[in-house]
Amino acid sequence: MGELIHTHAVTEIRRVLETAGYDCEIEEGPFNLSAVRDTKCILVMSSDDTGLLQRFDMTPYTITLNGTKVRCDKIIFTGSSYFQPKESDLWTREKLLKYIGDAAAARIWSMPFDLVGGPSYAYTNVGIRQPPIGYDLVLPLRISGQEAARVARQQGNTVLRMIPYWYYQYKSGGEATYKGKSVSFDEEGSGWINAINDLPGQFGDVVPQEAELPQDAEVMAPVTSMDDAKERVKADLIKKLTRRVRIKTTAGDAIFAEEKDFRPSDENIELIFKKVYVPVWQVRGKKDIVEVNAYSGEELTLPSDEGCEVF
C-alpha cells in the first residue's frame, strides 16, 4: 500500500474510534494515533513496514489515567498478507470497511456503537485490571503418551516436552537486468528451524495456534537466537534465488558468450519470524529414549535437542 492509503486509513480509523466515544489524537511516532475513553486506551499503527509493525506489536505501552497506570490496547492496519500480530488487533481491509460502514450507520441513525473482538487490557472495574492472556504459538497435541509408547514400541515413562521452533514466512520480489536480460526474484513460502539443534522441520501447511503451554510439560528454551536464524535463512534464500544466466552478444561475425550470476539483495526479501512450540513425547525406556512428534505422531530419527539422558 502507498503512504497516501495509510494516511486515509488512519483518518477513517479515527472516525470509527470517535464514533465509539474515544478522544483521539494524531501522533508523530512511534504510532499514528492514540485514543482514550474512560479507563481504556488504544494505539493505532498503519504501515506495511514489518520491522516497525513487529516492534509496535511486541512493545507494551502504558498510560496513566485518573492516577492509575493502564496498559494500552493496539490496532494494526496493514496491507502485508504475512504479518500476524501476537498482541495487537489486526484490522484487515474487510474489517476496516465493516467498521466504517457500521460507524456511519450509527452516526446517521443515532445508534449505539462500539468495537468488538481483539485483546484488551482495560480495567473491568476501578482499581481492578484484567491480567494479560499469556498465550504462546503452538502446534496442537494430537496423540497421547500411551499412543506415543505404542509408536515407540517400548514401555517406559512418557514425558511431554515443548520444543521451540522458528517458523518463518518469506516473500521475495524485484528483478535484475543486464544487457537486455531480466531475471525475476518473485517467490514466497515458509519453513521451520529447530531453535535448539538448528535442524529444519517439516510440518506441511499447518498454521500455528495460540494456546497455553501444558502445565506438566518440560518447556525448552531456544539455543539459536531469532537474529541468527534470520541471517541463516536469508543467506539460504539468496543462494536459492540466485540465477546463473548465459548471455550471448555479437560483434560482426564473432559471437561472445558470458555467464553472469543474478542474486537478490537483502532489500528484495521480506521475512516474518515467530517462535512456535512443537509438542514431543519422550518415551524413556530402560535402555533407550525414543521421541515421538505429538503433533504428527511420527517417531523422530534425530533427537529434538542436542542430547538425551535417562534419569
PDB file of C-alpha atoms in Angstrom:
ATOM      1  CA  MET A   1       0.000   0.000   0.000  1.00  0.00           C
ATOM      2  CA  GLY A   2       1.119   3.568  -0.610  1.00  0.00           C
ATOM      3  CA  GLU A   3       1.699   6.195   2.051  1.00  0.00           C
ATOM      4  CA  LEU A   4      -1.448   8.082   0.998  1.00  0.00           C
ATOM      5  CA  ILE A   5      -3.575   4.978   1.575  1.00  0.00           C
ATOM      6  CA  HIS A   6      -2.211   4.621   5.108  1.00  0.00           C
ATOM      7  CA  THR A   7      -2.884   8.320   5.778  1.00  0.00           C
ATOM      8  CA  HIS A   8      -6.500   7.884   4.678  1.00  0.00           C
ATOM      9  CA  ALA A   9      -6.776   4.681   6.721  1.00  0.00           C
ATOM     10  CA  VAL A  10      -5.682   6.489   9.903  1.00  0.00           C
ATOM     11  CA  THR A  11      -8.284   9.196   9.200  1.00  0.00           C
ATOM     12  CA  GLU A  12     -11.052   6.602   8.841  1.00  0.00           C
ATOM     13  CA  ILE A  13      -9.934   4.630  11.916  1.00  0.00           C
ATOM     14  CA  ARG A  14     -10.041   7.881  13.883  1.00  0.00           C
ATOM     15  CA  ARG A  15     -13.655   8.476  12.807  1.00  0.00           C
ATOM     16  CA  VAL A  16     -14.577   4.931  13.815  1.00  0.00           C
ATOM     17  CA  LEU A  17     -12.986   5.346  17.265  1.00  0.00           C
ATOM     18  CA  GLU A  18     -14.580   8.765  17.776  1.00  0.00           C
ATOM     19  CA  THR A  19     -17.968   7.250  16.931  1.00  0.00           C
ATOM     20  CA  ALA A  20     -17.276   4.684  19.676  1.00  0.00           C
ATOM     21  CA  GLY A  21     -16.729   7.543  22.156  1.00  0.00           C
ATOM     22  CA  TYR A  22     -12.929   7.808  22.171  1.00  0.00           C
ATOM     23  CA  ASP A  23     -10.955  11.059  22.334  1.00  0.00           C
ATOM     24  CA  CYS A  24      -8.341  10.747  19.580  1.00  0.00           C
ATOM     25  CA  GLU A  25      -5.045  12.479  18.850  1.00  0.00           C
ATOM     26  CA  ILE A  26      -2.741  12.135  15.855  1.00  0.00           C
ATOM     27  CA  GLU A  27       0.761  11.107  16.984  1.00  0.00           C
ATOM     28  CA  GLU A  28       4.138  11.715  15.335  1.00  0.00           C
ATOM     29  CA  GLY A  29       5.527   8.312  16.344  1.00  0.00           C
ATOM     30  CA  PRO A  30       6.223   5.515  17.052  1.00  0.00           C
ATOM     31  CA  PHE A  31       2.495   5.052  16.224  1.00  0.00           C
ATOM     32  CA  ASN A  32      -0.040   7.068  14.243  1.00  0.00           C
ATOM     33  CA  LEU A  33      -2.985   7.587  16.569  1.00  0.00           C
ATOM     34  CA  SER A  34      -3.936   7.369  20.246  1.00  0.00           C
ATOM     35  CA  ALA A  35      -7.481   7.069  21.580  1.00  0.00           C
ATOM     36  CA  VAL A  36      -8.722   7.263  25.190  1.00  0.00           C
ATOM     37  CA  ARG A  37     -12.126   6.521  26.702  1.00  0.00           C
ATOM     38  CA  ASP A  38     -12.701   6.207  30.453  1.00  0.00           C
ATOM     39  CA  THR A  39     -10.100   3.651  31.635  1.00  0.00           C
ATOM     40  CA  LYS A  40      -9.273   2.324  28.156  1.00  0.00           C
ATOM     41  CA  CYS A  41      -6.510   3.389  25.760  1.00  0.00           C
ATOM     42  CA  ILE A  42      -5.996   2.259  22.148  1.00  0.00           C
ATOM     43  CA  LEU A  43      -2.925   2.934  19.993  1.00  0.00           C
ATOM     44  CA  VAL A  44      -3.069   2.632  16.199  1.00  0.00           C
ATOM     45  CA  MET A  45      -0.366   1.904  13.618  1.00  0.00           C
ATOM     46  CA  SER A  46      -0.976   1.802   9.864  1.00  0.00           C
ATOM     47  CA  SER A  47       2.031   0.578   7.896  1.00  0.00           C
ATOM     48  CA  ASP A  48       3.464  -2.133   5.627  1.00  0.00           C
ATOM     49  CA  ASP A  49       6.910  -1.989   7.257  1.00  0.00           C
ATOM     50  CA  THR A  50       7.083  -5.357   9.039  1.00  0.00           C
ATOM     51  CA  GLY A  51      10.012  -4.247  11.193  1.00  0.00           C
ATOM     52  CA  LEU A  52       8.019  -1.312  12.565  1.00  0.00           C
ATOM     53  CA  LEU A  53       4.925  -3.482  12.962  1.00  0.00           C
ATOM     54  CA  GLN A  54       6.809  -6.165  14.916  1.00  0.00           C
ATOM     55  CA  ARG A  55       8.352  -3.618  17.306  1.00  0.00           C
ATOM     56  CA  PHE A  56       4.972  -1.951  17.827  1.00  0.00           C
ATOM     57  CA  ASP A  57       3.223  -5.287  18.374  1.00  0.00           C
ATOM     58  CA  MET A  58       5.765  -6.597  20.910  1.00  0.00           C
ATOM     59  CA  THR A  59       6.219  -3.331  22.870  1.00  0.00           C
ATOM     60  CA  PRO A  60       3.907  -2.888  25.889  1.00  0.00           C
ATOM     61  CA  TYR A  61       2.674   0.720  26.139  1.00  0.00           C
ATOM     62  CA  THR A  62       1.127   2.152  29.295  1.00  0.00           C
ATOM     63  CA  ILE A  63      -0.672   5.373  30.136  1.00  0.00           C
ATOM     64  CA  THR A  64      -1.733   6.872  33.477  1.00  0.00           C
ATOM     65  CA  LEU A  65      -5.467   7.591  33.602  1.00  0.00           C
ATOM     66  CA  ASN A  66      -7.034   9.080  36.739  1.00  0.00           C
ATOM     67  CA  GLY A  67      -3.893   8.252  38.704  1.00  0.00           C
ATOM     68  CA  THR A  68      -3.851   4.606  37.619  1.00  0.00           C
ATOM     69  CA  LYS A  69      -1.438   3.031  35.145  1.00  0.00           C
ATOM     70  CA  VAL A  70      -3.263   1.314  32.277  1.00  0.00           C
ATOM     71  CA  ARG A  71      -1.807  -0.903  29.562  1.00  0.00           C
ATOM     72  CA  CYS A  72      -2.869   0.197  26.081  1.00  0.00           C
ATOM     73  CA  ASP A  73      -4.568  -1.988  23.515  1.00  0.00           C
ATOM     74  CA  LYS A  74      -3.177  -1.806  19.967  1.00  0.00           C
ATOM     75  CA  ILE A  75      -4.696  -1.827  16.484  1.00  0.00           C
ATOM     76  CA  ILE A  76      -2.661  -2.586  13.353  1.00  0.00           C
ATOM     77  CA  PHE A  77      -3.822  -1.903   9.794  1.00  0.00           C
ATOM     78  CA  THR A  78      -1.521  -3.271   7.084  1.00  0.00           C
ATOM     79  CA  GLY A  79      -1.519  -4.495   3.523  1.00  0.00           C
ATOM     80  CA  SER A  80       1.023  -7.214   4.327  1.00  0.00           C
ATOM     81  CA  SER A  81      -0.582 -10.629   3.904  1.00  0.00           C
ATOM     82  CA  TYR A  82       2.129 -12.291   6.019  1.00  0.00           C
ATOM     83  CA  PHE A  83       2.184 -10.216   9.181  1.00  0.00           C
ATOM     84  CA  GLN A  84       0.229 -11.777  12.038  1.00  0.00           C
ATOM     85  CA  PRO A  85       0.466  -9.806  15.311  1.00  0.00           C
ATOM     86  CA  LYS A  86       0.610 -11.558  18.655  1.00  0.00           C
ATOM     87  CA  GLU A  87      -0.697  -8.803  20.937  1.00  0.00           C
ATOM     88  CA  SER A  88      -2.423  -6.350  18.597  1.00  0.00           C
ATOM     89  CA  ASP A  89      -5.843  -6.448  16.954  1.00  0.00           C
ATOM     90  CA  LEU A  90      -5.280  -6.827  13.204  1.00  0.00           C
ATOM     91  CA  TRP A  91      -7.631  -4.775  11.030  1.00  0.00           C
ATOM     92  CA  THR A  92      -7.750  -6.102   7.500  1.00  0.00           C
ATOM     93  CA  ARG A  93      -9.217  -4.128   4.616  1.00  0.00           C
ATOM     94  CA  GLU A  94     -12.500  -6.016   5.040  1.00  0.00           C
ATOM     95  CA  LYS A  95     -12.628  -5.391   8.794  1.00  0.00           C
ATOM     96  CA  LEU A  96     -11.919  -1.677   8.367  1.00  0.00           C
ATOM     97  CA  LEU A  97     -14.637  -1.359   5.718  1.00  0.00           C
ATOM     98  CA  LYS A  98     -17.149  -3.088   8.004  1.00  0.00           C
ATOM     99  CA  TYR A  99     -16.317  -0.766  10.920  1.00  0.00           C
ATOM    100  CA  ILE A 100     -16.532   2.280   8.630  1.00  0.00           C
ATOM    101  CA  GLY A 101     -19.998   1.211   7.491  1.00  0.00           C
ATOM    102  CA  ASP A 102     -21.247   0.328  10.986  1.00  0.00           C
ATOM    103  CA  ALA A 103     -19.897   3.601  12.430  1.00  0.00           C
ATOM    104  CA  ALA A 104     -21.522   5.629   9.650  1.00  0.00           C
ATOM    105  CA  ALA A 105     -24.870   3.914  10.269  1.00  0.00           C
ATOM    106  CA  ALA A 106     -24.573   4.614  13.998  1.00  0.00           C
ATOM    107  CA  ARG A 107     -23.963   8.320  13.338  1.00  0.00           C
ATOM    108  CA  ILE A 108     -26.825   8.612  10.852  1.00  0.00           C
ATOM    109  CA  TRP A 109     -29.459   6.861  12.953  1.00  0.00           C
ATOM    110  CA  SER A 110     -28.034   7.727  16.405  1.00  0.00           C
ATOM    111  CA  MET A 111     -27.480   4.066  17.280  1.00  0.00           C
ATOM    112  CA  PRO A 112     -25.068   2.708  19.921  1.00  0.00           C
ATOM    113  CA  PHE A 113     -21.720   1.615  18.518  1.00  0.00           C
ATOM    114  CA  ASP A 114     -18.573   0.045  19.971  1.00  0.00           C
ATOM    115  CA  LEU A 115     -15.624  -2.091  18.878  1.00  0.00           C
ATOM    116  CA  VAL A 116     -15.735  -5.845  19.354  1.00  0.00           C
ATOM    117  CA  GLY A 117     -13.053  -8.532  19.425  1.00  0.00           C
ATOM    118  CA  GLY A 118      -9.305  -8.294  19.860  1.00  0.00           C
ATOM    119  CA  PRO A 119      -7.195  -8.437  23.049  1.00  0.00           C
ATOM    120  CA  SER A 120      -7.988  -5.997  25.823  1.00  0.00           C
ATOM    121  CA  TYR A 121      -6.031  -4.876  28.884  1.00  0.00           C
ATOM    122  CA  ALA A 122      -8.721  -2.447  30.053  1.00  0.00           C
ATOM    123  CA  TYR A 123      -9.994  -2.343  33.627  1.00  0.00           C
ATOM    124  CA  THR A 124     -13.298  -4.073  34.239  1.00  0.00           C
ATOM    125  CA  ASN A 125     -13.697  -2.136  37.495  1.00  0.00           C
ATOM    126  CA  VAL A 126     -11.834   0.809  39.001  1.00  0.00           C
ATOM    127  CA  GLY A 127      -8.569  -0.442  40.501  1.00  0.00           C
ATOM    128  CA  ILE A 128      -9.005  -3.970  39.076  1.00  0.00           C
ATOM    129  CA  ARG A 129      -7.110  -4.884  35.939  1.00  0.00           C
ATOM    130  CA  GLN A 130      -7.631  -7.868  33.693  1.00  0.00           C
ATOM    131  CA  PRO A 131      -4.434  -9.892  33.518  1.00  0.00           C
ATOM    132  CA  PRO A 132      -2.977 -10.169  30.019  1.00  0.00           C
ATOM    133  CA  ILE A 133      -3.526 -13.558  28.413  1.00  0.00           C
ATOM    134  CA  GLY A 134      -0.152 -15.311  28.212  1.00  0.00           C
ATOM    135  CA  TYR A 135      -0.749 -17.438  25.133  1.00  0.00           C
ATOM    136  CA  ASP A 136       2.053 -18.888  23.018  1.00  0.00           C
ATOM    137  CA  LEU A 137       2.030 -20.146  19.454  1.00  0.00           C
ATOM    138  CA  VAL A 138       1.966 -23.957  19.397  1.00  0.00           C
ATOM    139  CA  LEU A 139       1.211 -26.936  17.212  1.00  0.00           C
ATOM    140  CA  PRO A 140      -1.717 -28.867  18.708  1.00  0.00           C
ATOM    141  CA  LEU A 141      -1.228 -32.059  20.735  1.00  0.00           C
ATOM    142  CA  ARG A 142      -2.771 -34.856  18.664  1.00  0.00           C
ATOM    143  CA  ILE A 143      -1.602 -38.098  20.315  1.00  0.00           C
ATOM    144  CA  SER A 144      -1.454 -39.192  23.956  1.00  0.00           C
ATOM    145  CA  GLY A 145       1.509 -40.541  25.896  1.00  0.00           C
ATOM    146  CA  GLN A 146       0.103 -44.080  25.579  1.00  0.00           C
ATOM    147  CA  GLU A 147      -0.178 -43.732  21.806  1.00  0.00           C
ATOM    148  CA  ALA A 148       3.395 -42.407  21.705  1.00  0.00           C
ATOM    149  CA  ALA A 149       4.597 -45.510  23.614  1.00  0.00           C
ATOM    150  CA  ARG A 150       2.933 -47.737  21.002  1.00  0.00           C
ATOM    151  CA  VAL A 151       4.631 -45.797  18.201  1.00  0.00           C
ATOM    152  CA  ALA A 152       7.969 -46.109  20.042  1.00  0.00           C
ATOM    153  CA  ARG A 153       7.399 -49.865  20.541  1.00  0.00           C
ATOM    154  CA  GLN A 154       8.671 -49.805  24.097  1.00  0.00           C
ATOM    155  CA  GLN A 155       7.441 -49.355  27.645  1.00  0.00           C
ATOM    156  CA  GLY A 156       8.589 -46.567  29.930  1.00  0.00           C
ATOM    157  CA  ASN A 157       7.756 -43.217  31.400  1.00  0.00           C
ATOM    158  CA  THR A 158       6.440 -40.681  28.927  1.00  0.00           C
ATOM    159  CA  VAL A 159       7.403 -37.015  29.285  1.00  0.00           C
ATOM    160  CA  LEU A 160       5.889 -34.228  27.224  1.00  0.00           C
ATOM    161  CA  ARG A 161       8.393 -31.646  26.036  1.00  0.00           C
ATOM    162  CA  MET A 162       7.651 -28.392  24.200  1.00  0.00           C
ATOM    163  CA  ILE A 163      10.401 -27.821  21.659  1.00  0.00           C
ATOM    164  CA  PRO A 164      10.834 -24.260  20.315  1.00  0.00           C
ATOM    165  CA  TYR A 165      10.996 -23.770  16.560  1.00  0.00           C
ATOM    166  CA  TRP A 166      11.419 -20.662  14.453  1.00  0.00           C
ATOM    167  CA  TYR A 167       8.550 -20.618  11.978  1.00  0.00           C
ATOM    168  CA  TYR A 168       9.179 -18.196   9.145  1.00  0.00           C
ATOM    169  CA  GLN A 169       7.370 -16.891   6.103  1.00  0.00           C
ATOM    170  CA  TYR A 170       9.207 -15.196   3.283  1.00  0.00           C
ATOM    171  CA  LYS A 171       8.348 -13.148   0.232  1.00  0.00           C
ATOM    172  CA  SER A 172      10.863 -12.127  -2.384  1.00  0.00           C
ATOM    173  CA  GLY A 173      10.363  -9.609  -5.163  1.00  0.00           C
ATOM    174  CA  GLY A 174      12.141  -7.391  -7.637  1.00  0.00           C
ATOM    175  CA  GLU A 175      14.294  -8.149 -10.626  1.00  0.00           C
ATOM    176  CA  ALA A 176      17.771  -7.606 -12.062  1.00  0.00           C
ATOM    177  CA  THR A 177      18.668  -6.645 -15.637  1.00  0.00           C
ATOM    178  CA  TYR A 178      21.904  -6.815 -17.597  1.00  0.00           C
ATOM    179  CA  LYS A 179      22.484  -6.388 -21.325  1.00  0.00           C
ATOM    180  CA  GLY A 180      18.838  -6.906 -22.157  1.00  0.00           C
ATOM    181  CA  LYS A 181      18.433  -9.938 -19.874  1.00  0.00           C
ATOM    182  CA  SER A 182      15.990  -9.740 -16.979  1.00  0.00           C
ATOM    183  CA  VAL A 183      15.691 -12.108 -14.016  1.00  0.00           C
ATOM    184  CA  SER A 184      12.763 -12.040 -11.562  1.00  0.00           C
ATOM    185  CA  PHE A 185      13.148 -12.843  -7.871  1.00  0.00           C
ATOM    186  CA  ASP A 186       9.415 -13.262  -7.198  1.00  0.00           C
ATOM    187  CA  GLU A 187       8.837 -16.155  -4.792  1.00  0.00           C
ATOM    188  CA  GLU A 188       7.135 -16.837  -1.466  1.00  0.00           C
ATOM    189  CA  GLY A 189       6.964 -19.681   1.017  1.00  0.00           C
ATOM    190  CA  SER A 190       7.549 -20.763   4.608  1.00  0.00           C
ATOM    191  CA  GLY A 191       9.742 -23.058   6.686  1.00  0.00           C
ATOM    192  CA  TRP A 192      10.750 -24.261  10.151  1.00  0.00           C
ATOM    193  CA  ILE A 193      14.034 -24.315  12.078  1.00  0.00           C
ATOM    194  CA  ASN A 194      14.519 -26.178  15.356  1.00  0.00           C
ATOM    195  CA  ALA A 195      15.645 -23.463  17.784  1.00  0.00           C
ATOM    196  CA  ILE A 196      17.730 -25.959  19.786  1.00  0.00           C
ATOM    197  CA  ASN A 197      19.642 -28.114  17.304  1.00  0.00           C
ATOM    198  CA  ASP A 198      19.270 -25.802  14.253  1.00  0.00           C
ATOM    199  CA  LEU A 199      17.808 -28.564  12.062  1.00  0.00           C
ATOM    200  CA  PRO A 200      14.972 -27.871   9.597  1.00  0.00           C
ATOM    201  CA  GLY A 201      11.475 -29.092  10.433  1.00  0.00           C
ATOM    202  CA  GLN A 202       8.780 -30.467   8.135  1.00  0.00           C
ATOM    203  CA  PHE A 203       5.201 -29.806   9.263  1.00  0.00           C
ATOM    204  CA  GLY A 204       3.410 -29.207   5.967  1.00  0.00           C
ATOM    205  CA  ASP A 205       0.978 -26.317   5.648  1.00  0.00           C
ATOM    206  CA  VAL A 206      -0.073 -26.354   9.315  1.00  0.00           C
ATOM    207  CA  VAL A 207      -0.912 -22.964  10.827  1.00  0.00           C
ATOM    208  CA  PRO A 208       0.321 -22.419  14.430  1.00  0.00           C
ATOM    209  CA  GLN A 209      -2.382 -21.810  17.042  1.00  0.00           C
ATOM    210  CA  GLU A 210      -2.492 -19.600  20.118  1.00  0.00           C
ATOM    211  CA  ALA A 211      -2.776 -21.695  23.281  1.00  0.00           C
ATOM    212  CA  GLU A 212      -1.492 -22.023  26.816  1.00  0.00           C
ATOM    213  CA  LEU A 213       1.503 -24.313  27.232  1.00  0.00           C
ATOM    214  CA  PRO A 214       0.647 -27.543  29.118  1.00  0.00           C
ATOM    215  CA  GLN A 215       1.492 -27.079  32.794  1.00  0.00           C
ATOM    216  CA  ASP A 216       3.027 -30.562  33.115  1.00  0.00           C
ATOM    217  CA  ALA A 217       5.313 -30.194  30.076  1.00  0.00           C
ATOM    218  CA  GLU A 218       9.043 -29.501  30.006  1.00  0.00           C
ATOM    219  CA  VAL A 219       9.367 -26.206  28.139  1.00  0.00           C
ATOM    220  CA  MET A 220      12.731 -25.978  26.383  1.00  0.00           C
ATOM    221  CA  ALA A 221      14.442 -22.622  25.836  1.00  0.00           C
ATOM    222  CA  PRO A 222      15.803 -21.643  22.390  1.00  0.00           C
ATOM    223  CA  VAL A 223      19.531 -22.054  21.809  1.00  0.00           C
ATOM    224  CA  THR A 224      19.596 -20.485  18.340  1.00  0.00           C
ATOM    225  CA  SER A 225      18.517 -16.841  18.565  1.00  0.00           C
ATOM    226  CA  MET A 226      15.965 -15.339  16.209  1.00  0.00           C
ATOM    227  CA  ASP A 227      18.600 -13.000  14.747  1.00  0.00           C
ATOM    228  CA  ASP A 228      20.956 -15.906  13.991  1.00  0.00           C
ATOM    229  CA  ALA A 229      18.121 -17.899  12.420  1.00  0.00           C
ATOM    230  CA  LYS A 230      17.130 -14.909  10.282  1.00  0.00           C
ATOM    231  CA  GLU A 231      20.672 -14.460   8.995  1.00  0.00           C
ATOM    232  CA  ARG A 232      20.896 -18.134   8.085  1.00  0.00           C
ATOM    233  CA  VAL A 233      17.512 -18.195   6.349  1.00  0.00           C
ATOM    234  CA  LYS A 234      18.267 -15.004   4.438  1.00  0.00           C
ATOM    235  CA  ALA A 235      21.626 -16.365   3.255  1.00  0.00           C
ATOM    236  CA  ASP A 236      19.971 -19.636   2.179  1.00  0.00           C
ATOM    237  CA  LEU A 237      17.229 -17.752   0.308  1.00  0.00           C
ATOM    238  CA  ILE A 238      19.726 -15.530  -1.506  1.00  0.00           C
ATOM    239  CA  LYS A 239      21.627 -18.662  -2.571  1.00  0.00           C
ATOM    240  CA  LYS A 240      18.393 -20.393  -3.621  1.00  0.00           C
ATOM    241  CA  LEU A 241      17.162 -17.406  -5.639  1.00  0.00           C
ATOM    242  CA  THR A 242      20.484 -16.731  -7.352  1.00  0.00           C
ATOM    243  CA  ARG A 243      20.201 -17.374 -11.084  1.00  0.00           C
ATOM    244  CA  ARG A 244      23.099 -18.053 -13.479  1.00  0.00           C
ATOM    245  CA  VAL A 245      22.319 -16.808 -16.972  1.00  0.00           C
ATOM    246  CA  ARG A 246      24.299 -17.284 -20.188  1.00  0.00           C
ATOM    247  CA  ILE A 247      24.392 -14.064 -22.207  1.00  0.00           C
ATOM    248  CA  LYS A 248      25.355 -14.007 -25.876  1.00  0.00           C
ATOM    249  CA  THR A 249      26.453 -10.917 -27.779  1.00  0.00           C
ATOM    250  CA  THR A 250      27.645 -10.489 -31.336  1.00  0.00           C
ATOM    251  CA  ALA A 251      30.213  -8.179 -32.854  1.00  0.00           C
ATOM    252  CA  GLY A 252      30.407  -8.561 -36.601  1.00  0.00           C
ATOM    253  CA  ASP A 253      30.920 -12.255 -37.353  1.00  0.00           C
ATOM    254  CA  ALA A 254      32.072 -13.042 -33.797  1.00  0.00           C
ATOM    255  CA  ILE A 255      29.798 -14.380 -31.043  1.00  0.00           C
ATOM    256  CA  PHE A 256      30.721 -13.806 -27.430  1.00  0.00           C
ATOM    257  CA  ALA A 257      29.184 -15.667 -24.507  1.00  0.00           C
ATOM    258  CA  GLU A 258      29.453 -14.950 -20.808  1.00  0.00           C
ATOM    259  CA  GLU A 259      27.790 -16.306 -17.704  1.00  0.00           C
ATOM    260  CA  LYS A 260      26.549 -13.958 -15.019  1.00  0.00           C
ATOM    261  CA  ASP A 261      25.021 -14.598 -11.611  1.00  0.00           C
ATOM    262  CA  PHE A 262      21.940 -12.579 -10.673  1.00  0.00           C
ATOM    263  CA  ARG A 263      21.280 -12.573  -6.953  1.00  0.00           C
ATOM    264  CA  PRO A 264      18.698 -10.693  -4.858  1.00  0.00           C
ATOM    265  CA  SER A 265      19.762  -8.212  -2.198  1.00  0.00           C
ATOM    266  CA  ASP A 266      18.569  -8.159   1.415  1.00  0.00           C
ATOM    267  CA  GLU A 267      16.038  -5.481   0.450  1.00  0.00           C
ATOM    268  CA  ASN A 268      14.384  -7.889  -2.004  1.00  0.00           C
ATOM    269  CA  ILE A 269      13.422 -10.335   0.763  1.00  0.00           C
ATOM    270  CA  GLU A 270      10.704  -9.855   3.401  1.00  0.00           C
ATOM    271  CA  LEU A 271      10.880 -12.202   6.403  1.00  0.00           C
ATOM    272  CA  ILE A 272       8.414 -12.808   9.222  1.00  0.00           C
ATOM    273  CA  PHE A 273       9.644 -14.950  12.145  1.00  0.00           C
ATOM    274  CA  LYS A 274       7.617 -16.447  15.001  1.00  0.00           C
ATOM    275  CA  LYS A 275       8.522 -18.765  17.850  1.00  0.00           C
ATOM    276  CA  VAL A 276       6.299 -21.856  17.835  1.00  0.00           C
ATOM    277  CA  TYR A 277       6.396 -24.700  20.359  1.00  0.00           C
ATOM    278  CA  VAL A 278       6.128 -28.220  18.932  1.00  0.00           C
ATOM    279  CA  PRO A 279       4.998 -30.976  21.359  1.00  0.00           C
ATOM    280  CA  VAL A 280       7.244 -34.046  21.560  1.00  0.00           C
ATOM    281  CA  TRP A 281       6.727 -37.162  23.703  1.00  0.00           C
ATOM    282  CA  GLN A 282       9.853 -38.730  25.180  1.00  0.00           C
ATOM    283  CA  VAL A 283       9.320 -42.416  25.893  1.00  0.00           C
ATOM    284  CA  ARG A 284      12.044 -43.244  28.422  1.00  0.00           C
ATOM    285  CA  GLY A 285      12.683 -46.984  28.404  1.00  0.00           C
ATOM    286  CA  LYS A 286      15.256 -48.955  30.367  1.00  0.00           C
ATOM    287  CA  LYS A 287      17.951 -48.572  27.733  1.00  0.00           C
ATOM    288  CA  ASP A 288      16.757 -46.146  25.100  1.00  0.00           C
ATOM    289  CA  ILE A 289      14.877 -42.900  24.753  1.00  0.00           C
ATOM    290  CA  VAL A 290      12.526 -42.694  21.795  1.00  0.00           C
ATOM    291  CA  GLU A 291      10.957 -39.386  20.828  1.00  0.00           C
ATOM    292  CA  VAL A 292       7.623 -39.092  19.053  1.00  0.00           C
ATOM    293  CA  ASN A 293       6.231 -35.944  17.495  1.00  0.00           C
ATOM    294  CA  ALA A 294       2.994 -35.386  19.426  1.00  0.00           C
ATOM    295  CA  TYR A 295       1.527 -33.396  16.526  1.00  0.00           C
ATOM    296  CA  SER A 296       2.276 -35.702  13.580  1.00  0.00           C
ATOM    297  CA  GLY A 297       2.571 -38.999  15.506  1.00  0.00           C
ATOM    298  CA  GLU A 298       5.873 -39.801  13.789  1.00  0.00           C
ATOM    299  CA  GLU A 299       8.920 -41.234  15.539  1.00  0.00           C
ATOM    300  CA  LEU A 300      11.873 -38.855  15.394  1.00  0.00           C
ATOM    301  CA  THR A 301      15.029 -40.200  13.777  1.00  0.00           C
ATOM    302  CA  LEU A 302      17.138 -37.497  15.444  1.00  0.00           C
ATOM    303  CA  PRO A 303      16.750 -36.144  18.991  1.00  0.00           C
ATOM    304  CA  SER A 304      14.808 -32.923  19.285  1.00  0.00           C
ATOM    305  CA  ASP A 305      17.608 -31.342  21.311  1.00  0.00           C
ATOM    306  CA  GLU A 306      21.395 -31.679  21.461  1.00  0.00           C
ATOM    307  CA  GLY A 307      21.440 -34.788  23.609  1.00  0.00           C
ATOM    308  CA  CYS A 308      19.362 -37.068  25.840  1.00  0.00           C
ATOM    309  CA  GLU A 309      19.981 -38.796  29.134  1.00  0.00           C
ATOM    310  CA  VAL A 310      17.940 -41.355  31.015  1.00  0.00           C
ATOM    311  CA  PHE A 311      17.251 -40.344  34.620  1.00  0.00           C
TER     312      PHE A 311
END
